[in-house]
mmCIF file of C-alpha atoms and ligand atoms in Angstrom:
data_model
loop_
_atom_site.group_PDB
_atom_site.id
_atom_site.type_symbol
_atom_site.label_atom_id
_atom_site.label_comp_id
_atom_site.label_asym_id
_atom_site.label_seq_id
_atom_site.Cartn_x
_atom_site.Cartn_y
_atom_site.Cartn_z
ATOM 1 C CA MET X 242 -0.001 0.000 0.000
ATOM 2 C CA VAL X 243 1.144 3.549 -0.680
ATOM 3 C CA SER X 244 2.156 5.627 2.307
ATOM 4 C CA CYS X 245 2.172 9.182 0.989
ATOM 5 C CA ILE X 246 0.337 10.791 -1.947
ATOM 6 C CA SER X 247 0.457 13.985 -3.963
ATOM 7 C CA LEU X 248 -3.100 14.837 -4.942
ATOM 8 C CA LEU X 249 -3.503 16.938 -8.074
ATOM 9 C CA GLY X 250 -7.021 18.379 -8.108
ATOM 10 C CA SER X 251 -7.986 18.030 -4.448
ATOM 11 C CA THR X 252 -11.153 20.146 -4.398
ATOM 12 C CA GLY X 253 -13.002 18.346 -7.212
ATOM 13 C CA SER X 254 -15.252 15.350 -6.740
ATOM 14 C CA ILE X 255 -12.498 12.715 -7.103
ATOM 15 C CA GLY X 256 -10.075 14.832 -5.052
ATOM 16 C CA ARG X 257 -12.468 15.119 -2.112
ATOM 17 C CA GLN X 258 -13.221 11.394 -2.177
ATOM 18 C CA THR X 259 -9.498 10.611 -2.400
ATOM 19 C CA LEU X 260 -8.958 12.554 0.829
ATOM 20 C CA GLU X 261 -11.760 10.584 2.530
ATOM 21 C CA VAL X 262 -10.039 7.353 1.499
ATOM 22 C CA ALA X 263 -6.572 8.613 2.502
ATOM 23 C CA LYS X 264 -7.915 9.617 5.908
ATOM 24 C CA SER X 265 -9.617 6.264 6.472
ATOM 25 C CA LEU X 266 -6.428 4.368 5.563
ATOM 26 C CA GLY X 267 -3.999 6.683 7.357
ATOM 27 C CA ILE X 268 -2.198 7.670 4.132
ATOM 28 C CA ARG X 269 -0.190 10.893 4.384
ATOM 29 C CA VAL X 270 -0.753 13.756 1.927
ATOM 30 C CA ALA X 271 2.343 15.591 0.650
ATOM 31 C CA ALA X 272 0.722 18.020 -1.781
ATOM 32 C CA LEU X 273 -2.699 19.354 -2.654
ATOM 33 C CA THR X 274 -3.560 21.368 -5.747
ATOM 34 C CA ALA X 275 -6.674 23.290 -6.750
ATOM 35 C CA ASN X 276 -7.680 25.897 -9.252
ATOM 36 C CA ARG X 277 -9.580 28.622 -7.400
ATOM 37 C CA SER X 278 -11.447 27.053 -4.460
ATOM 38 C CA VAL X 279 -9.584 28.839 -1.679
ATOM 39 C CA ASP X 280 -12.134 28.069 1.077
ATOM 40 C CA LEU X 281 -12.078 24.317 0.569
ATOM 41 C CA MET X 282 -8.323 24.294 -0.007
ATOM 42 C CA GLU X 283 -7.803 26.107 3.286
ATOM 43 C CA GLN X 284 -9.908 23.477 5.103
ATOM 44 C CA GLN X 285 -8.032 20.638 3.415
ATOM 45 C CA CYS X 286 -4.635 22.152 4.251
ATOM 46 C CA ARG X 287 -5.596 22.606 7.900
ATOM 47 C CA GLU X 288 -6.762 19.008 8.109
ATOM 48 C CA PHE X 289 -4.016 17.250 6.123
ATOM 49 C CA LEU X 290 -1.058 19.639 6.611
ATOM 50 C CA PRO X 291 0.601 18.981 3.235
ATOM 51 C CA GLU X 292 4.116 20.160 2.547
ATOM 52 C CA LEU X 293 2.911 21.968 -0.588
ATOM 53 C CA ALA X 294 -0.358 23.603 -1.702
ATOM 54 C CA VAL X 295 -0.769 24.828 -5.280
ATOM 55 C CA MET X 296 -3.397 27.230 -6.602
ATOM 56 C CA GLY X 297 -4.312 27.970 -10.223
ATOM 57 C CA ASP X 298 -3.644 31.689 -10.166
ATOM 58 C CA GLU X 299 -1.628 34.282 -8.281
ATOM 59 C CA ALA X 300 -4.583 35.922 -6.522
ATOM 60 C CA ALA X 301 -5.863 32.602 -5.155
ATOM 61 C CA ALA X 302 -2.349 31.608 -4.052
ATOM 62 C CA GLN X 303 -1.848 34.888 -2.192
ATOM 63 C CA GLU X 304 -5.204 34.576 -0.463
ATOM 64 C CA LEU X 305 -4.454 30.981 0.591
ATOM 65 C CA SER X 306 -0.990 31.979 1.808
ATOM 66 C CA ARG X 307 -2.502 34.753 3.940
ATOM 67 C CA ARG X 308 -5.042 32.392 5.494
ATOM 68 C CA LEU X 309 -2.470 29.688 6.219
ATOM 69 C CA ALA X 310 0.016 32.040 7.874
ATOM 70 C CA GLY X 311 1.574 30.212 10.814
ATOM 71 C CA LEU X 312 1.177 26.742 9.254
ATOM 72 C CA SER X 313 4.132 25.012 7.635
ATOM 73 C CA VAL X 314 2.386 24.684 4.238
ATOM 74 C CA ARG X 315 4.277 26.190 1.322
ATOM 75 C CA VAL X 316 1.956 27.771 -1.275
ATOM 76 C CA THR X 317 2.884 27.970 -4.965
ATOM 77 C CA VAL X 318 1.027 28.682 -8.178
ATOM 78 C CA GLY X 319 0.211 27.440 -11.688
ATOM 79 C CA MET X 320 1.842 24.822 -13.894
ATOM 80 C CA ASP X 321 5.212 25.128 -12.109
ATOM 81 C CA GLY X 322 3.447 24.330 -8.855
ATOM 82 C CA LEU X 323 1.634 21.361 -10.417
ATOM 83 C CA MET X 324 4.942 20.042 -11.775
ATOM 84 C CA GLU X 325 6.541 20.333 -8.344
ATOM 85 C CA ALA X 326 3.578 18.627 -6.675
ATOM 86 C CA ALA X 327 3.833 15.806 -9.239
ATOM 87 C CA THR X 328 7.470 15.129 -8.389
ATOM 88 C CA LEU X 329 7.769 15.740 -4.620
ATOM 89 C CA PRO X 330 10.328 13.222 -3.326
ATOM 90 C CA CYS X 331 8.313 12.191 -0.249
ATOM 91 C CA ALA X 332 5.221 11.088 -2.243
ATOM 92 C CA ASP X 333 5.278 7.549 -3.639
ATOM 93 C CA THR X 334 2.013 7.997 -5.543
ATOM 94 C CA VAL X 335 0.520 10.836 -7.551
ATOM 95 C CA VAL X 336 -3.255 10.942 -7.842
ATOM 96 C CA THR X 337 -4.103 12.883 -11.010
ATOM 97 C CA ALA X 338 -7.614 14.154 -10.427
ATOM 98 C CA VAL X 339 -7.390 17.471 -12.265
ATOM 99 C CA MET X 340 -9.960 18.038 -15.006
ATOM 100 C CA GLY X 341 -8.786 18.207 -18.592
ATOM 101 C CA MET X 342 -5.668 18.534 -20.665
ATOM 102 C CA VAL X 343 -3.880 20.516 -17.925
ATOM 103 C CA GLY X 344 -3.067 17.127 -16.353
ATOM 104 C CA LEU X 345 -0.815 15.972 -19.182
ATOM 105 C CA ARG X 346 2.526 17.596 -18.304
ATOM 106 C CA PRO X 347 2.352 16.882 -14.548
ATOM 107 C CA THR X 348 1.442 13.249 -15.301
ATOM 108 C CA LEU X 349 4.485 12.887 -17.555
ATOM 109 C CA ALA X 350 6.676 14.503 -14.883
ATOM 110 C CA ALA X 351 5.352 12.085 -12.242
ATOM 111 C CA ILE X 352 6.037 9.149 -14.579
ATOM 112 C CA GLU X 353 9.590 10.343 -15.104
ATOM 113 C CA ALA X 354 10.000 10.592 -11.319
ATOM 114 C CA LYS X 355 8.909 6.899 -11.223
ATOM 115 C CA LYS X 356 5.827 7.531 -9.089
ATOM 116 C CA ARG X 357 2.850 5.234 -9.031
ATOM 117 C CA ILE X 358 0.132 7.068 -10.965
ATOM 118 C CA ALA X 359 -3.432 6.720 -9.722
ATOM 119 C CA LEU X 360 -4.917 8.059 -12.934
ATOM 120 C CA ALA X 361 -8.234 9.871 -12.671
ATOM 121 C CA ASN X 362 -7.517 12.337 -15.471
ATOM 122 C CA LYS X 363 -8.743 10.525 -18.586
ATOM 123 C CA GLU X 364 -8.026 13.476 -20.894
ATOM 124 C CA THR X 365 -4.298 12.766 -20.464
ATOM 125 C CA LEU X 366 -4.601 9.300 -21.977
ATOM 126 C CA VAL X 367 -7.045 10.456 -24.623
ATOM 127 C CA CYS X 368 -4.755 13.220 -25.886
ATOM 128 C CA ALA X 369 -1.379 11.603 -25.497
ATOM 129 C CA GLY X 370 -2.015 7.982 -24.581
ATOM 130 C CA GLU X 371 0.667 6.458 -26.787
ATOM 131 C CA LEU X 372 3.294 8.843 -25.430
ATOM 132 C CA VAL X 373 2.237 8.485 -21.788
ATOM 133 C CA MET X 374 2.105 4.674 -21.878
ATOM 134 C CA ARG X 375 5.462 4.459 -23.664
ATOM 135 C CA ARG X 376 7.135 6.733 -21.105
ATOM 136 C CA ALA X 377 5.573 4.782 -18.228
ATOM 137 C CA LYS X 378 7.018 1.564 -19.642
ATOM 138 C CA GLU X 379 10.445 3.102 -20.207
ATOM 139 C CA CYS X 380 10.544 4.618 -16.715
ATOM 140 C CA GLY X 381 9.021 1.622 -14.957
ATOM 141 C CA ALA X 382 6.171 3.757 -13.542
ATOM 142 C CA GLN X 383 2.960 1.938 -12.733
ATOM 143 C CA ILE X 384 -0.313 3.461 -13.962
ATOM 144 C CA ILE X 385 -3.425 2.303 -12.130
ATOM 145 C CA PRO X 386 -6.696 3.652 -13.506
ATOM 146 C CA VAL X 387 -9.224 5.246 -11.169
ATOM 147 C CA ASP X 388 -11.985 5.597 -13.768
ATOM 148 C CA SER X 389 -14.531 2.985 -12.615
ATOM 149 C CA GLU X 390 -14.740 1.179 -15.975
ATOM 150 C CA HIS X 391 -10.984 0.948 -16.380
ATOM 151 C CA SER X 392 -10.487 -0.080 -12.778
ATOM 152 C CA ALA X 393 -13.021 -2.852 -13.398
ATOM 153 C CA ILE X 394 -11.093 -4.023 -16.464
ATOM 154 C CA PHE X 395 -7.798 -3.745 -14.558
ATOM 155 C CA GLN X 396 -9.228 -6.079 -11.915
ATOM 156 C CA CYS X 397 -10.714 -8.529 -14.453
ATOM 157 C CA LEU X 398 -7.382 -8.671 -16.301
ATOM 158 C CA ALA X 399 -5.280 -9.413 -13.213
ATOM 159 C CA GLY X 400 -3.072 -12.373 -14.049
ATOM 160 C CA ALA X 401 -4.206 -12.629 -17.695
ATOM 161 C CA GLU X 402 -1.958 -12.460 -20.723
ATOM 162 C CA HIS X 403 -2.593 -9.867 -23.427
ATOM 163 C CA LYS X 404 -3.125 -12.527 -26.118
ATOM 164 C CA GLN X 405 -5.878 -14.204 -24.077
ATOM 165 C CA VAL X 406 -8.105 -11.119 -24.250
ATOM 166 C CA LYS X 407 -10.797 -11.215 -26.915
ATOM 167 C CA ARG X 408 -12.440 -7.909 -26.062
ATOM 168 C CA LEU X 409 -13.107 -5.374 -23.357
ATOM 169 C CA ILE X 410 -16.716 -4.383 -22.734
ATOM 170 C CA LEU X 411 -17.173 -0.927 -21.254
ATOM 171 C CA THR X 412 -20.506 -0.387 -19.571
ATOM 172 C CA ALA X 413 -22.260 2.964 -19.984
ATOM 173 C CA SER X 414 -25.111 4.190 -17.814
ATOM 174 C CA GLY X 415 -26.562 6.054 -20.789
ATOM 175 C CA GLY X 416 -26.783 9.208 -18.673
ATOM 176 C CA PRO X 417 -29.885 11.330 -18.000
ATOM 177 C CA PHE X 418 -31.024 11.466 -21.651
ATOM 178 C CA TYR X 419 -31.017 7.774 -22.498
ATOM 179 C CA GLY X 420 -33.852 6.835 -24.852
ATOM 180 C CA MET X 421 -34.628 10.412 -25.923
ATOM 181 C CA SER X 422 -35.327 11.278 -29.557
ATOM 182 C CA ARG X 423 -33.364 13.890 -31.512
ATOM 183 C CA GLU X 424 -36.259 16.357 -31.178
ATOM 184 C CA GLU X 425 -36.249 15.931 -27.407
ATOM 185 C CA LEU X 426 -32.464 16.215 -27.199
ATOM 186 C CA GLU X 427 -32.507 19.484 -29.134
ATOM 187 C CA GLN X 428 -34.487 20.984 -26.253
ATOM 188 C CA VAL X 429 -32.570 19.681 -23.232
ATOM 189 C CA THR X 430 -31.032 22.177 -20.848
ATOM 190 C CA CYS X 431 -27.779 22.312 -18.980
ATOM 191 C CA ARG X 432 -29.630 21.847 -15.688
ATOM 192 C CA GLN X 433 -31.222 18.587 -16.933
ATOM 193 C CA ALA X 434 -27.831 17.388 -18.198
ATOM 194 C CA LEU X 435 -26.287 17.907 -14.767
ATOM 195 C CA LYS X 436 -28.690 15.395 -13.167
ATOM 196 C CA HIS X 437 -26.926 12.071 -13.573
ATOM 197 C CA PRO X 438 -29.086 9.066 -12.604
ATOM 198 C CA ASN X 439 -26.368 7.012 -10.834
ATOM 199 C CA TRP X 440 -23.141 8.913 -10.220
ATOM 200 C CA ALA X 441 -22.427 12.168 -8.365
ATOM 201 C CA MET X 442 -19.548 13.718 -10.326
ATOM 202 C CA GLY X 443 -18.072 17.049 -11.410
ATOM 203 C CA ALA X 444 -19.891 19.217 -13.985
ATOM 204 C CA LYS X 445 -17.628 18.512 -16.983
ATOM 205 C CA ILE X 446 -17.789 14.728 -16.747
ATOM 206 C CA THR X 447 -21.520 14.831 -16.041
ATOM 207 C CA ILE X 448 -22.123 16.714 -19.303
ATOM 208 C CA ASP X 449 -19.766 14.285 -21.087
ATOM 209 C CA SER X 450 -21.889 11.502 -19.653
ATOM 210 C CA ALA X 451 -25.102 13.062 -20.952
ATOM 211 C CA SER X 452 -23.613 13.488 -24.453
ATOM 212 C CA MET X 453 -21.958 10.016 -24.376
ATOM 213 C CA MET X 454 -18.640 11.749 -25.124
ATOM 214 C CA ASN X 455 -17.510 10.346 -21.793
ATOM 215 C CA LYS X 456 -17.836 6.842 -23.210
ATOM 216 C CA GLY X 457 -16.000 7.927 -26.362
ATOM 217 C CA LEU X 458 -13.134 9.278 -24.246
ATOM 218 C CA GLU X 459 -13.191 6.089 -22.173
ATOM 219 C CA LEU X 460 -13.045 3.958 -25.321
ATOM 220 C CA ILE X 461 -9.795 5.735 -26.249
ATOM 221 C CA GLU X 462 -8.549 5.539 -22.645
ATOM 222 C CA ALA X 463 -9.143 1.756 -22.630
ATOM 223 C CA MET X 464 -7.351 1.266 -25.965
ATOM 224 C CA ARG X 465 -4.292 3.105 -24.643
ATOM 225 C CA LEU X 466 -4.231 1.531 -21.181
ATOM 226 C CA TYR X 467 -4.644 -2.020 -22.413
ATOM 227 C CA ASP X 468 -2.971 -1.693 -25.829
ATOM 228 C CA LEU X 469 -5.922 -2.974 -27.844
ATOM 229 C CA PRO X 470 -7.406 -1.811 -31.173
ATOM 230 C CA MET X 471 -10.836 -0.188 -31.325
ATOM 231 C CA GLU X 472 -12.385 -3.394 -32.695
ATOM 232 C CA GLN X 473 -11.598 -5.093 -29.379
ATOM 233 C CA VAL X 474 -13.317 -2.525 -27.171
ATOM 234 C CA ASP X 475 -17.123 -2.650 -27.128
ATOM 235 C CA ILE X 476 -19.641 -0.467 -25.361
ATOM 236 C CA VAL X 477 -22.886 -1.659 -23.850
ATOM 237 C CA VAL X 478 -25.507 0.448 -22.089
ATOM 238 C CA HIS X 479 -26.131 -0.890 -18.605
ATOM 239 C CA ARG X 480 -28.526 1.505 -16.898
ATOM 240 C CA GLN X 481 -27.944 0.316 -13.337
ATOM 241 C CA SER X 482 -24.158 1.024 -13.145
ATOM 242 C CA ILE X 483 -23.623 -2.121 -11.066
ATOM 243 C CA ILE X 484 -21.359 -3.971 -13.494
ATOM 244 C CA HIS X 485 -18.546 -1.468 -13.998
ATOM 245 C CA SER X 486 -17.116 -3.255 -17.071
ATOM 246 C CA LEU X 487 -16.193 -6.712 -18.366
ATOM 247 C CA VAL X 488 -13.489 -8.643 -20.151
ATOM 248 C CA GLU X 489 -14.206 -11.452 -22.597
ATOM 249 C CA PHE X 490 -11.360 -13.944 -22.975
ATOM 250 C CA CYS X 491 -10.467 -16.068 -26.010
ATOM 251 C CA ASP X 492 -12.192 -19.132 -24.563
ATOM 252 C CA GLY X 493 -15.492 -17.245 -24.288
ATOM 253 C CA ALA X 494 -15.303 -16.781 -20.514
ATOM 254 C CA MET X 495 -16.356 -13.327 -19.370
ATOM 255 C CA LEU X 496 -15.302 -11.675 -16.138
ATOM 256 C CA ALA X 497 -17.160 -8.700 -14.729
ATOM 257 C CA GLN X 498 -16.542 -6.443 -11.751
ATOM 258 C CA LEU X 499 -19.595 -5.400 -9.742
ATOM 259 C CA GLY X 500 -20.062 -2.922 -6.947
ATOM 260 C CA THR X 501 -21.986 0.120 -5.816
ATOM 261 C CA ALA X 502 -21.587 3.251 -7.934
ATOM 262 C CA ASP X 503 -19.140 4.782 -5.479
ATOM 263 C CA MET X 504 -15.807 6.137 -6.701
ATOM 264 C CA ARG X 505 -14.147 5.557 -3.348
ATOM 265 C CA ILE X 506 -13.844 1.857 -4.277
ATOM 266 C CA PRO X 507 -11.706 2.352 -7.440
ATOM 267 C CA ILE X 508 -9.829 5.251 -5.797
ATOM 268 C CA GLN X 509 -8.904 3.048 -2.853
ATOM 269 C CA LEU X 510 -7.922 0.136 -5.073
ATOM 270 C CA ALA X 511 -5.456 2.360 -6.946
ATOM 271 C CA LEU X 512 -3.845 3.205 -3.592
ATOM 272 C CA THR X 513 -3.784 -0.265 -2.057
ATOM 273 C CA TRP X 514 -3.195 -2.512 -5.104
ATOM 274 C CA PRO X 515 -2.196 -5.361 -5.110
ATOM 275 C CA ASP X 516 -3.592 -5.386 -1.607
ATOM 276 C CA ARG X 517 -7.261 -4.833 -0.751
ATOM 277 C CA MET X 518 -8.541 -3.222 2.445
ATOM 278 C CA ASP X 519 -11.906 -2.537 4.053
ATOM 279 C CA CYS X 520 -13.517 0.442 2.321
ATOM 280 C CA ILE X 521 -15.816 3.159 3.650
ATOM 281 C CA ALA X 522 -18.072 2.920 0.567
ATOM 282 C CA PRO X 523 -21.439 1.156 0.923
ATOM 283 C CA LYS X 524 -21.474 -2.479 -0.209
ATOM 284 C CA LEU X 525 -23.568 -3.931 -3.025
ATOM 285 C CA ASP X 526 -26.531 -6.082 -1.991
ATOM 286 C CA LEU X 527 -27.367 -8.480 -4.830
ATOM 287 C CA LEU X 528 -30.774 -9.292 -3.336
ATOM 288 C CA THR X 529 -31.977 -5.706 -3.502
ATOM 289 C CA CYS X 530 -30.077 -4.248 -6.456
ATOM 290 C CA GLY X 531 -32.766 -5.277 -8.964
ATOM 291 C CA ASP X 532 -32.482 -6.527 -12.533
ATOM 292 C CA LEU X 533 -29.406 -5.903 -14.634
ATOM 293 C CA THR X 534 -30.133 -4.844 -18.222
ATOM 294 C CA PHE X 535 -27.960 -4.401 -21.313
ATOM 295 C CA ALA X 536 -28.555 -2.552 -24.583
ATOM 296 C CA ALA X 537 -26.634 -1.203 -27.562
ATOM 297 C CA PRO X 538 -25.682 2.499 -27.412
ATOM 298 C CA ASP X 539 -27.617 4.932 -29.627
ATOM 299 C CA GLU X 540 -24.877 6.478 -31.760
ATOM 300 C CA LYS X 541 -27.355 8.105 -34.131
ATOM 301 C CA ASN X 542 -28.855 10.478 -31.582
ATOM 302 C CA PHE X 543 -25.650 10.700 -29.501
ATOM 303 C CA PRO X 544 -23.053 11.491 -32.198
ATOM 304 C CA CYS X 545 -20.186 12.160 -29.769
ATOM 305 C CA LEU X 546 -19.408 8.453 -29.580
ATOM 306 C CA THR X 547 -19.092 8.317 -33.377
ATOM 307 C CA LEU X 548 -16.846 11.403 -33.312
ATOM 308 C CA ALA X 549 -14.539 9.658 -30.846
ATOM 309 C CA ARG X 550 -14.319 6.656 -33.178
ATOM 310 C CA GLN X 551 -13.619 9.010 -36.084
ATOM 311 C CA ALA X 552 -10.727 10.575 -34.112
ATOM 312 C CA VAL X 553 -9.252 7.143 -33.357
ATOM 313 C CA LEU X 554 -9.388 6.187 -37.037
ATOM 314 C CA ALA X 555 -7.796 9.492 -38.092
ATOM 315 C CA GLY X 556 -4.876 8.824 -35.704
ATOM 316 C CA GLY X 557 -2.031 11.312 -35.254
ATOM 317 C CA THR X 558 -3.186 14.078 -32.928
ATOM 318 C CA ALA X 559 -6.906 13.777 -33.769
ATOM 319 C CA CYS X 560 -7.797 12.515 -30.275
ATOM 320 C CA ALA X 561 -6.218 15.662 -28.791
ATOM 321 C CA VAL X 562 -8.340 17.727 -31.195
ATOM 322 C CA LEU X 563 -11.452 15.800 -30.139
ATOM 323 C CA ASN X 564 -10.691 16.379 -26.475
ATOM 324 C CA GLY X 565 -9.668 20.050 -26.727
ATOM 325 C CA ALA X 566 -12.732 20.939 -28.791
ATOM 326 C CA ASN X 567 -14.971 19.045 -26.389
ATOM 327 C CA GLU X 568 -13.549 20.808 -23.320
ATOM 328 C CA VAL X 569 -14.370 24.220 -24.806
ATOM 329 C CA ALA X 570 -17.757 23.102 -26.170
ATOM 330 C CA VAL X 571 -18.790 21.676 -22.787
ATOM 331 C CA SER X 572 -17.849 24.903 -21.067
ATOM 332 C CA LEU X 573 -19.985 26.821 -23.606
ATOM 333 C CA PHE X 574 -22.889 24.443 -22.928
ATOM 334 C CA LEU X 575 -22.452 24.920 -19.163
ATOM 335 C CA GLN X 576 -22.671 28.674 -19.719
ATOM 336 C CA GLU X 577 -25.898 28.048 -21.726
ATOM 337 C CA LYS X 578 -24.311 29.589 -24.824
ATOM 338 C CA ILE X 579 -24.941 26.532 -27.024
ATOM 339 C CA GLY X 580 -27.498 23.730 -27.095
ATOM 340 C CA PHE X 581 -26.937 20.013 -26.651
ATOM 341 C CA TYR X 582 -26.087 19.343 -30.314
ATOM 342 C CA GLY X 583 -23.813 22.390 -30.301
ATOM 343 C CA ILE X 584 -21.285 20.211 -28.506
ATOM 344 C CA SER X 585 -21.052 17.542 -31.216
ATOM 345 C CA ASP X 586 -21.306 20.149 -34.008
ATOM 346 C CA LEU X 587 -18.326 22.105 -32.640
ATOM 347 C CA VAL X 588 -16.239 18.986 -32.013
ATOM 348 C CA SER X 589 -16.997 17.774 -35.519
ATOM 349 C CA ALA X 590 -16.003 21.169 -36.978
ATOM 350 C CA ALA X 591 -12.692 21.051 -35.094
ATOM 351 C CA LEU X 592 -11.936 17.516 -36.311
ATOM 352 C CA ASP X 593 -12.540 18.703 -39.888
ATOM 353 C CA ALA X 594 -10.564 21.940 -39.550
ATOM 354 C CA VAL X 595 -7.421 20.910 -37.691
ATOM 355 C CA ASP X 596 -4.719 18.987 -39.540
ATOM 356 C CA SER X 597 -3.931 16.090 -37.244
ATOM 357 C CA ALA X 598 -1.807 13.924 -39.526
ATOM 358 C CA VAL X 599 1.326 14.371 -37.439
ATOM 359 C CA GLU X 600 3.298 12.221 -35.033
ATOM 360 C CA PRO X 601 1.730 12.716 -31.553
ATOM 361 C CA THR X 602 4.764 14.106 -29.719
ATOM 362 C CA LEU X 603 4.152 16.245 -26.627
ATOM 363 C CA GLU X 604 4.604 19.457 -28.639
ATOM 364 C CA ALA X 605 2.286 18.240 -31.427
ATOM 365 C CA VAL X 606 -0.386 17.202 -28.919
ATOM 366 C CA LEU X 607 -0.244 20.567 -27.150
ATOM 367 C CA ALA X 608 -0.423 22.360 -30.528
ATOM 368 C CA ALA X 609 -3.399 20.245 -31.657
ATOM 369 C CA ASP X 610 -5.176 21.029 -28.398
ATOM 370 C CA ARG X 611 -4.617 24.773 -28.862
ATOM 371 C CA ALA X 612 -5.723 24.645 -32.509
ATOM 372 C CA ALA X 613 -8.917 22.769 -31.602
ATOM 373 C CA ARG X 614 -9.789 25.298 -28.884
ATOM 374 C CA ARG X 615 -9.176 28.138 -31.333
ATOM 375 C CA VAL X 616 -11.473 26.606 -33.974
ATOM 376 C CA VAL X 617 -14.290 26.144 -31.454
ATOM 377 C CA ASN X 618 -13.942 29.664 -30.080
ATOM 378 C CA GLU X 619 -13.873 31.115 -33.621
ATOM 379 C CA ARG X 620 -16.889 29.081 -34.768
ATOM 380 C CA PHE X 621 -18.794 30.069 -31.708
ATOM 381 C CA GLY X 622 -17.815 33.728 -31.920
ATOM 382 C CA GLY X 623 -18.570 33.798 -35.652
HETATM 383 MG MG1 LIG F 836 -15.982 6.280 -16.045
#
């Protein structure tokens, strides 16, 4: 089990739950990072007394510093702070729970410092999965996924050889809009999209869940983590979110991982693996959990999944374009500046407009991300 973590993104949903798990297991916290939530960061620093606290901008850092006067917590700011938090010598594990592409460089730095990565930042693997997995292999850094589907697959694969795997089956809840027609989806609001039926999560991932882009990003994440082509990763809608994903082996045997829809279980597993410990999350009761159902995803009315497949097929830096465009489009949707289909329209426009036929080096990925954001902002502004 890990003894000391650096937690990147401590005030978000995964960050807060990671601290609950760390507290219950007696794991020390070396660094906390947040964007602007000074109040919560102050509370967390007082409770966990990290060596380092990082804020997203100068004003927030100064305010935090002022409030923590007298405590031995050093406060820094921005990407430099994130990079330092990712490589602090006393932390054996880095939990990457920041939202979005901003997690890429700190994740690479943590890999190079040979930390265990508890990966909760799927955008990193979507944008630069080949690069990140190659560096992890070269540096001997272990990446353990926190995303519930990928944690499920990680557990089902334990002890299996790559060649024995026939396919991975990612389960999708379908989100709040499952079964709606195109006409209905054209009218949905941001407030409706934020009401996820099974999971309590941050705003960005909840919108991604409603649009099914989340499953598209997870498809790419699974391909990168487990080194499998798209044809060997299937998606099935499972409304109850009890089976978190499955693996089918070459002999036809299927393994599934079940549990309550509580992220503290996969978070804890990433910190204790290969050990398992008692967990504070509620346990699944098979006798009361009801029927389990399975259905094919509706890619016609939820085009984001098809766009993710299109990005995979295009290769190069197309997945970084997909992700960058989606991050901006989701933020526009959250500000009620575009409708539901505005998200897929803008992502599609970015995939068409940005030349992605280049080797996905770190510089190329960062450039593709910037270009995608620019296209979306221009389209929206114009
Ligand atoms: Mg997930």
